[in-house]
Amino acid sequence: LSVSPDLDARFRAAALREGLVDVRFDIIDSPVGDLLVASTMRGLCRISFTVEGQDEALARLFGARVLRMPLDEVRRELDEYFEGRRREFDLPLDLRVAPFHEAVLRELARVPYGQVDTYGHLAAKVGRPNAARAVGTVMNRNPIPIVLPCHRIIGANGSLTGYGGGLDAKRALLELEGATLAL
Amino acid sequence: MVDATIPPFERFYGEHCNEVLGYLRRLLGARAEDAWQETFLKALRAYDRLEHGRHLRAWVFTIATRVAMDDLRSKASNTLLLGEIADGDGAELARPAYQQLEHLTGELPPTERAAVVLRYGYDLPYAEIGAALGSSEQAARAAASSGVRRLRKS
């Protein structure tokens, strides 16, 4: 005997309606591979290029009441972005990071669609001109890539340097946005 | 050492949602789905207050048993269910003795029915059945054997 899809869906909807879910996640396909997306009641809290085993990390950060559920708004905005029809995201975010990370990510969010900037320049913008390496760490741990566009941050010499989703994904996102790269 | 970390609710749910529905079907027949949903909503309400992740299977059977007992006690007419229990439910039951008796458990008083089904259908130890029924291990053992005696007579 197994729970029917209908019964399962009714339970999940009731759980959400009652405010009993700390964090819900969904796995959506994209041109840069499957993405795990997760939201709290406050907003989008995670996009991950690694989809397996993320529920435990989510539980540690946001609470054990983790449930898989469709995240239609997130899916719609990402679909529009990947189709080239969206340049900015309107999703509310739930960013739970240390103050320096938050300052850097807020500055990162202002780097316009289709443009690139450097780690050093981003460091200067948050008043820490010598902290390019620390900014690299913030990019590396960016909990909401794509929406917070760390793919737009490159090395001073124009190299792509690195990306959580792999350099191919970084290149694909910049090409999608029509960014012109020196290299 | 047993890992006492509380698993993400999705995993807990995935591991137990089907067997809890099967259990409630045996106790409540066609009313099982409402009780099932109530069971998992209760579990979710309490989940962030859990102190460790041990014995979660017994814990959710305890919640299901209480929901089912409330349902059974609230029904004025306690006649049920035999016709409502779906065919094929018995596939997961391994014990021959129980298999022969299982279709008759609907005629037992609620506590005996839960004790018999938890012991012989789901292999829960008597200590955990006692906890589920809000009684002692001995009382659970007594309820199960009284239930089995009653079934043999019928």
Short mmCIF file of C-alpha atoms in Angstrom, two decimals:
data_model
loop_
_atom_site.label_atom_id
_atom_site.label_comp_id
_atom_site.label_asym_id
_atom_site.label_seq_id
_atom_site.Cartn_x
_atom_site.Cartn_y
_atom_site.Cartn_z
CA LEU A 1 0.00 0.00 0.00
CA SER A 2 1.48 3.37 -0.90
CA VAL A 3 0.43 6.95 -0.51
CA SER A 4 -1.23 8.24 -3.67
CA PRO A 5 0.20 11.34 -5.38
CA ASP A 6 -3.04 13.14 -4.58
CA LEU A 7 -2.90 12.34 -0.86
CA ASP A 8 0.78 13.24 -0.79
CA ALA A 9 0.12 16.60 -2.46
CA ARG A 10 -2.74 17.35 -0.06
CA PHE A 11 -0.50 16.70 2.92
CA ARG A 12 2.27 18.94 1.60
CA ALA A 13 -0.19 21.74 0.82
CA ALA A 14 -1.72 21.49 4.30
CA ALA A 15 1.75 21.57 5.88
CA LEU A 16 2.62 24.72 3.98
CA ARG A 17 -0.73 26.36 4.72
CA GLU A 18 -0.24 25.77 8.44
CA GLY A 19 3.21 27.33 8.34
CA LEU A 20 4.87 24.10 9.43
CA VAL A 21 7.63 24.05 6.82
CA ASP A 22 11.02 25.58 7.65
CA VAL A 23 12.33 25.20 4.14
CA ARG A 24 10.98 23.67 0.95
CA PHE A 25 13.05 22.62 -2.01
CA ASP A 26 12.57 21.59 -5.59
CA ILE A 27 14.84 20.34 -8.33
CA ILE A 28 14.49 22.08 -11.65
CA ASP A 29 16.25 21.49 -14.94
CA SER A 30 18.14 24.25 -16.68
CA PRO A 31 20.62 24.73 -19.56
CA VAL A 32 23.43 24.56 -16.98
CA GLY A 33 22.17 21.31 -15.46
CA ASP A 34 19.77 20.38 -12.69
CA LEU A 35 19.48 22.97 -9.97
CA LEU A 36 18.31 22.52 -6.42
CA VAL A 37 16.32 25.57 -5.35
CA ALA A 38 15.06 26.18 -1.82
CA SER A 39 12.86 28.76 -0.12
CA THR A 40 11.86 29.64 3.41
CA MET A 41 8.75 31.63 4.29
CA ARG A 42 10.93 34.73 3.85
CA GLY A 43 12.22 33.97 0.39
CA LEU A 44 14.65 32.14 -1.83
CA CYS A 45 17.50 30.87 0.32
CA ARG A 46 19.50 28.48 -1.82
CA ILE A 47 20.37 27.56 -5.38
CA SER A 48 22.78 24.67 -5.72
CA PHE A 49 24.41 23.01 -8.71
CA THR A 50 24.73 19.91 -6.54
CA VAL A 51 21.28 18.46 -6.03
CA GLU A 52 22.03 15.29 -4.05
CA GLY A 53 22.18 15.35 -0.28
CA GLN A 54 21.35 19.03 0.07
CA ASP A 55 18.41 18.36 2.37
CA GLU A 56 20.76 17.84 5.31
CA ALA A 57 22.57 21.10 4.71
CA LEU A 58 19.21 22.84 4.45
CA ALA A 59 18.05 21.24 7.70
CA ARG A 60 21.17 22.42 9.52
CA LEU A 61 20.78 26.00 8.31
CA PHE A 62 17.05 26.57 8.28
CA GLY A 63 15.46 23.85 10.44
CA ALA A 64 14.66 20.15 10.19
CA ARG A 65 11.19 20.62 8.74
CA VAL A 66 12.41 20.27 5.17
CA LEU A 67 9.90 19.27 2.50
CA ARG A 68 10.12 18.92 -1.24
CA MET A 69 7.48 21.04 -2.96
CA PRO A 70 7.03 22.83 -6.25
CA LEU A 71 8.51 26.34 -6.18
CA ASP A 72 6.59 27.76 -9.10
CA GLU A 73 7.69 31.40 -8.84
CA VAL A 74 11.36 30.49 -8.64
CA ARG A 75 11.01 28.11 -11.56
CA ARG A 76 9.19 30.71 -13.63
CA GLU A 77 11.77 33.45 -13.08
CA LEU A 78 14.67 31.11 -13.77
CA ASP A 79 12.98 29.82 -16.92
CA GLU A 80 12.50 33.39 -18.12
CA TYR A 81 16.13 34.19 -17.34
CA PHE A 82 17.40 31.17 -19.26
CA GLU A 83 15.14 32.07 -22.20
CA GLY A 84 16.74 35.53 -22.25
CA ARG A 85 13.46 37.21 -21.28
CA ARG A 86 14.49 38.31 -17.78
CA ARG A 87 17.46 40.47 -16.79
CA GLU A 88 16.70 40.96 -13.10
CA PHE A 89 15.04 38.74 -10.53
CA ASP A 90 12.11 39.92 -8.44
CA LEU A 91 12.24 37.05 -5.94
CA PRO A 92 12.51 37.95 -2.25
CA LEU A 93 15.70 36.50 -0.77
CA ASP A 94 16.42 34.97 2.61
CA LEU A 95 20.13 35.56 3.00
CA ARG A 96 21.65 34.25 6.20
CA VAL A 97 25.35 34.98 6.03
CA ALA A 98 27.98 36.85 8.04
CA PRO A 99 27.98 40.67 7.73
CA PHE A 100 31.01 40.88 5.42
CA HIS A 101 29.49 38.25 3.13
CA GLU A 102 26.21 40.11 3.11
CA ALA A 103 27.88 43.42 2.22
CA VAL A 104 29.75 41.80 -0.65
CA LEU A 105 26.68 39.93 -1.92
CA ARG A 106 24.59 43.11 -1.83
CA GLU A 107 27.23 44.87 -3.90
CA LEU A 108 27.39 41.84 -6.20
CA ALA A 109 23.65 42.10 -6.78
CA ARG A 110 24.22 45.53 -8.35
CA VAL A 111 26.56 44.27 -11.08
CA PRO A 112 24.34 44.67 -14.16
CA TYR A 113 23.17 41.91 -16.46
CA GLY A 114 25.64 41.21 -19.25
CA GLN A 115 28.56 42.98 -17.56
CA VAL A 116 31.53 41.66 -15.68
CA ASP A 117 33.50 43.03 -12.77
CA THR A 118 36.60 41.88 -10.88
CA TYR A 119 37.12 40.49 -7.40
CA GLY A 120 39.39 43.43 -6.57
CA HIS A 121 36.91 46.01 -7.76
CA LEU A 122 34.11 44.40 -5.75
CA ALA A 123 36.41 44.46 -2.70
CA ALA A 124 37.03 48.18 -3.22
CA LYS A 125 33.29 48.82 -3.47
CA VAL A 126 32.74 47.41 0.03
CA GLY A 127 35.63 49.46 1.37
CA ARG A 128 38.15 46.62 1.56
CA PRO A 129 40.36 47.22 -1.49
CA ASN A 130 42.91 44.62 -0.40
CA ALA A 131 40.36 41.91 0.21
CA ALA A 132 40.06 40.48 -3.30
CA ARG A 133 40.86 37.01 -1.98
CA ALA A 134 38.20 37.28 0.74
CA VAL A 135 35.72 38.39 -1.91
CA GLY A 136 36.68 35.26 -3.86
CA THR A 137 35.71 33.22 -0.80
CA VAL A 138 32.37 35.01 -0.60
CA MET A 139 31.72 34.21 -4.28
CA ASN A 140 32.74 30.61 -3.67
CA ARG A 141 30.18 30.31 -0.86
CA ASN A 142 27.43 32.32 -2.52
CA PRO A 143 24.25 30.54 -1.37
CA ILE A 144 22.13 31.84 -4.26
CA PRO A 145 24.22 31.77 -7.45
CA ILE A 146 22.67 32.91 -10.74
CA VAL A 147 20.22 35.19 -8.88
CA LEU A 148 23.18 36.73 -7.02
CA PRO A 149 25.36 36.87 -10.13
CA CYS A 150 28.78 35.69 -9.00
CA HIS A 151 29.26 34.40 -12.56
CA ARG A 152 29.80 38.07 -13.49
CA ILE A 153 32.91 38.33 -11.31
CA ILE A 154 36.19 37.46 -13.00
CA GLY A 155 39.93 37.81 -12.38
CA ALA A 156 41.78 41.09 -12.95
CA ASN A 157 43.53 39.52 -15.94
CA GLY A 158 40.19 38.63 -17.52
CA SER A 159 40.32 34.92 -16.66
CA LEU A 160 37.14 33.27 -15.45
CA THR A 161 39.03 31.85 -12.42
CA GLY A 162 36.37 29.57 -10.90
CA TYR A 163 32.71 28.79 -10.39
CA GLY A 164 30.69 26.55 -8.12
CA GLY A 165 28.79 25.16 -11.09
CA GLY A 166 31.98 24.67 -13.11
CA LEU A 167 33.65 27.01 -15.60
CA ASP A 168 31.47 25.76 -18.46
CA ALA A 169 28.39 26.94 -16.59
CA LYS A 170 30.01 30.31 -15.86
CA ARG A 171 30.87 30.72 -19.54
CA ALA A 172 27.37 29.65 -20.59
CA LEU A 173 25.72 32.19 -18.26
CA LEU A 174 27.95 35.02 -19.51
CA GLU A 175 27.27 34.04 -23.13
CA LEU A 176 23.55 33.92 -22.43
CA GLU A 177 23.77 37.47 -21.11
CA GLY A 178 25.86 38.58 -24.10
CA ALA A 179 28.80 39.64 -21.96
CA THR A 180 31.95 40.34 -23.91
CA LEU A 181 35.04 38.81 -22.42
CA ALA A 182 38.59 39.84 -23.05
CA LEU A 183 39.67 36.22 -23.35
CA MET B 1 27.12 4.60 18.00
CA VAL B 2 23.72 5.24 16.52
CA ASP B 3 23.44 8.47 14.60
CA ALA B 4 21.07 10.61 16.66
CA THR B 5 20.88 13.48 14.20
CA ILE B 6 17.32 14.43 13.35
CA PRO B 7 16.94 13.72 9.65
CA PRO B 8 15.34 16.27 7.33
CA PHE B 9 11.58 15.77 7.57
CA GLU B 10 11.43 14.75 3.89
CA ARG B 11 13.55 11.66 4.63
CA PHE B 12 11.59 10.72 7.72
CA TYR B 13 8.38 11.12 5.72
CA GLY B 14 9.71 9.11 2.77
CA GLU B 15 10.72 6.25 5.05
CA HIS B 16 7.46 5.95 6.96
CA CYS B 17 4.56 7.45 5.01
CA ASN B 18 3.54 4.20 3.30
CA GLU B 19 3.72 1.85 6.26
CA VAL B 20 1.84 4.29 8.47
CA LEU B 21 -0.93 4.47 5.88
CA GLY B 22 -1.01 0.65 5.77
CA TYR B 23 -1.26 0.52 9.55
CA LEU B 24 -4.07 3.04 9.67
CA ARG B 25 -5.90 1.18 6.92
CA ARG B 26 -5.91 -1.91 9.13
CA LEU B 27 -7.24 0.06 12.07
CA LEU B 28 -9.63 2.43 10.35
CA GLY B 29 -10.40 1.12 6.89
CA ALA B 30 -11.63 3.82 4.55
CA ARG B 31 -11.15 6.56 7.17
CA ALA B 32 -7.40 5.99 7.13
CA GLU B 33 -6.48 8.83 4.80
CA ASP B 34 -7.73 11.60 7.07
CA ALA B 35 -6.03 9.99 10.05
CA TRP B 36 -2.86 9.57 8.01
CA GLN B 37 -2.75 13.26 7.14
CA GLU B 38 -3.45 14.22 10.74
CA THR B 39 -0.66 11.90 11.89
CA PHE B 40 1.96 13.52 9.68
CA LEU B 41 0.77 17.04 10.43
CA LYS B 42 1.07 16.24 14.15
CA ALA B 43 4.53 14.83 13.50
CA LEU B 44 5.51 17.97 11.61
CA ARG B 45 4.18 20.21 14.39
CA ALA B 46 6.33 18.38 16.92
CA TYR B 47 9.32 17.78 14.68
CA ASP B 48 11.26 20.94 15.52
CA ARG B 49 11.00 20.11 19.22
CA LEU B 50 12.54 16.65 18.89
CA GLU B 51 15.73 16.27 20.85
CA HIS B 52 17.25 13.46 18.82
CA GLY B 53 16.54 11.30 15.80
CA ARG B 54 16.31 7.92 17.55
CA HIS B 55 13.17 5.73 17.55
CA LEU B 56 11.41 7.85 14.96
CA ARG B 57 9.57 4.83 13.56
CA ALA B 58 8.09 3.98 16.95
CA TRP B 59 7.39 7.67 17.49
CA VAL B 60 5.31 8.04 14.33
CA PHE B 61 3.46 4.77 15.06
CA THR B 62 2.67 6.21 18.48
CA ILE B 63 1.17 9.32 16.93
CA ALA B 64 -0.77 7.23 14.39
CA THR B 65 -2.07 4.95 17.15
CA ARG B 66 -3.33 7.88 19.20
CA VAL B 67 -5.03 9.45 16.20
CA ALA B 68 -6.63 6.10 15.37
CA MET B 69 -7.73 5.48 18.97
CA ASP B 70 -9.36 8.91 19.12
CA ASP B 71 -11.13 8.16 15.87
CA LEU B 72 -12.29 4.72 16.98
CA ARG B 73 -13.47 5.91 20.38
CA SER B 74 -15.34 8.85 18.89
CA LYS B 75 -17.35 6.63 16.60
CA ALA B 76 -20.55 5.62 18.32
CA SER B 77 -20.97 2.53 16.27
CA ASN B 78 -17.78 0.65 16.26
CA THR B 79 -18.82 -1.80 13.64
CA LEU B 80 -16.59 -1.71 10.67
CA LEU B 81 -14.43 -2.18 8.31
CA LEU B 82 -13.78 -5.63 7.08
CA GLY B 83 -15.28 -4.94 3.70
CA GLU B 84 -13.40 -1.66 3.48
CA ILE B 85 -9.92 -3.01 3.84
CA ALA B 86 -8.41 -3.10 0.39
CA ASP B 87 -7.23 -6.28 -1.20
CA GLY B 88 -3.50 -6.65 -1.44
CA ASP B 89 -2.76 -5.02 1.89
CA GLY B 90 -1.66 -8.38 3.19
CA ALA B 91 1.24 -8.66 0.78
CA GLU B 92 3.67 -7.07 3.19
CA LEU B 93 2.76 -9.39 6.04
CA ALA B 94 5.21 -12.17 6.47
CA ARG B 95 3.91 -14.03 9.48
CA PRO B 96 1.60 -16.86 8.49
CA ALA B 97 -0.31 -16.90 11.77
CA TYR B 98 -1.01 -13.22 11.52
CA GLN B 99 -1.90 -13.52 7.87
CA GLN B 100 -4.62 -15.94 8.75
CA LEU B 101 -5.97 -13.71 11.48
CA GLU B 102 -5.41 -10.28 10.03
CA HIS B 103 -8.75 -9.98 8.30
CA LEU B 104 -10.47 -10.55 11.64
CA THR B 105 -8.72 -7.85 13.66
CA GLY B 106 -11.47 -5.39 12.75
CA GLU B 107 -13.70 -7.09 15.30
CA LEU B 108 -11.36 -6.52 18.23
CA PRO B 109 -11.63 -3.65 20.70
CA PRO B 110 -9.40 -0.75 19.56
CA THR B 111 -6.55 -1.26 22.02
CA GLU B 112 -6.29 -4.98 21.33
CA ARG B 113 -6.54 -4.37 17.61
CA ALA B 114 -3.69 -1.83 17.67
CA ALA B 115 -1.56 -4.10 19.86
CA VAL B 116 -2.07 -7.11 17.58
CA VAL B 117 -1.41 -5.15 14.38
CA LEU B 118 1.67 -3.37 15.75
CA ARG B 119 3.14 -6.60 17.13
CA TYR B 120 2.39 -9.05 14.34
CA GLY B 121 1.98 -6.70 11.39
CA TYR B 122 4.82 -4.25 12.10
CA ASP B 123 7.12 -6.11 14.49
CA LEU B 124 7.22 -3.36 17.07
CA PRO B 125 8.57 -4.48 20.45
CA TYR B 126 6.08 -4.48 23.33
CA ALA B 127 7.83 -1.57 25.06
CA GLU B 128 7.18 0.61 22.01
CA ILE B 129 3.63 -0.68 21.63
CA GLY B 130 3.05 0.21 25.27
CA ALA B 131 4.32 3.72 24.60
CA ALA B 132 2.08 3.99 21.54
CA LEU B 133 -0.94 2.93 23.56
CA GLY B 134 -0.05 5.13 26.51
CA SER B 135 0.37 2.10 28.74
CA SER B 136 3.10 -0.21 29.96
CA GLU B 137 5.00 -2.94 28.17
CA GLN B 138 3.08 -5.51 30.23
CA ALA B 139 -0.25 -3.98 29.39
CA ALA B 140 0.67 -4.02 25.69
CA ARG B 141 1.67 -7.67 25.93
CA ALA B 142 -1.59 -8.45 27.70
CA ALA B 143 -3.65 -6.57 25.09
CA ALA B 144 -1.95 -8.40 22.23
CA SER B 145 -2.41 -11.85 23.76
CA SER B 146 -5.97 -11.13 24.73
CA GLY B 147 -6.57 -9.99 21.15
CA VAL B 148 -5.01 -13.12 19.73
CA ARG B 149 -7.08 -15.33 22.10
CA ARG B 150 -10.21 -13.54 21.01
CA LEU B 151 -9.30 -14.05 17.34
CA ARG B 152 -8.68 -17.75 17.84
CA LYS B 153 -12.11 -18.15 19.37
CA SER B 154 -13.85 -16.32 16.58
#
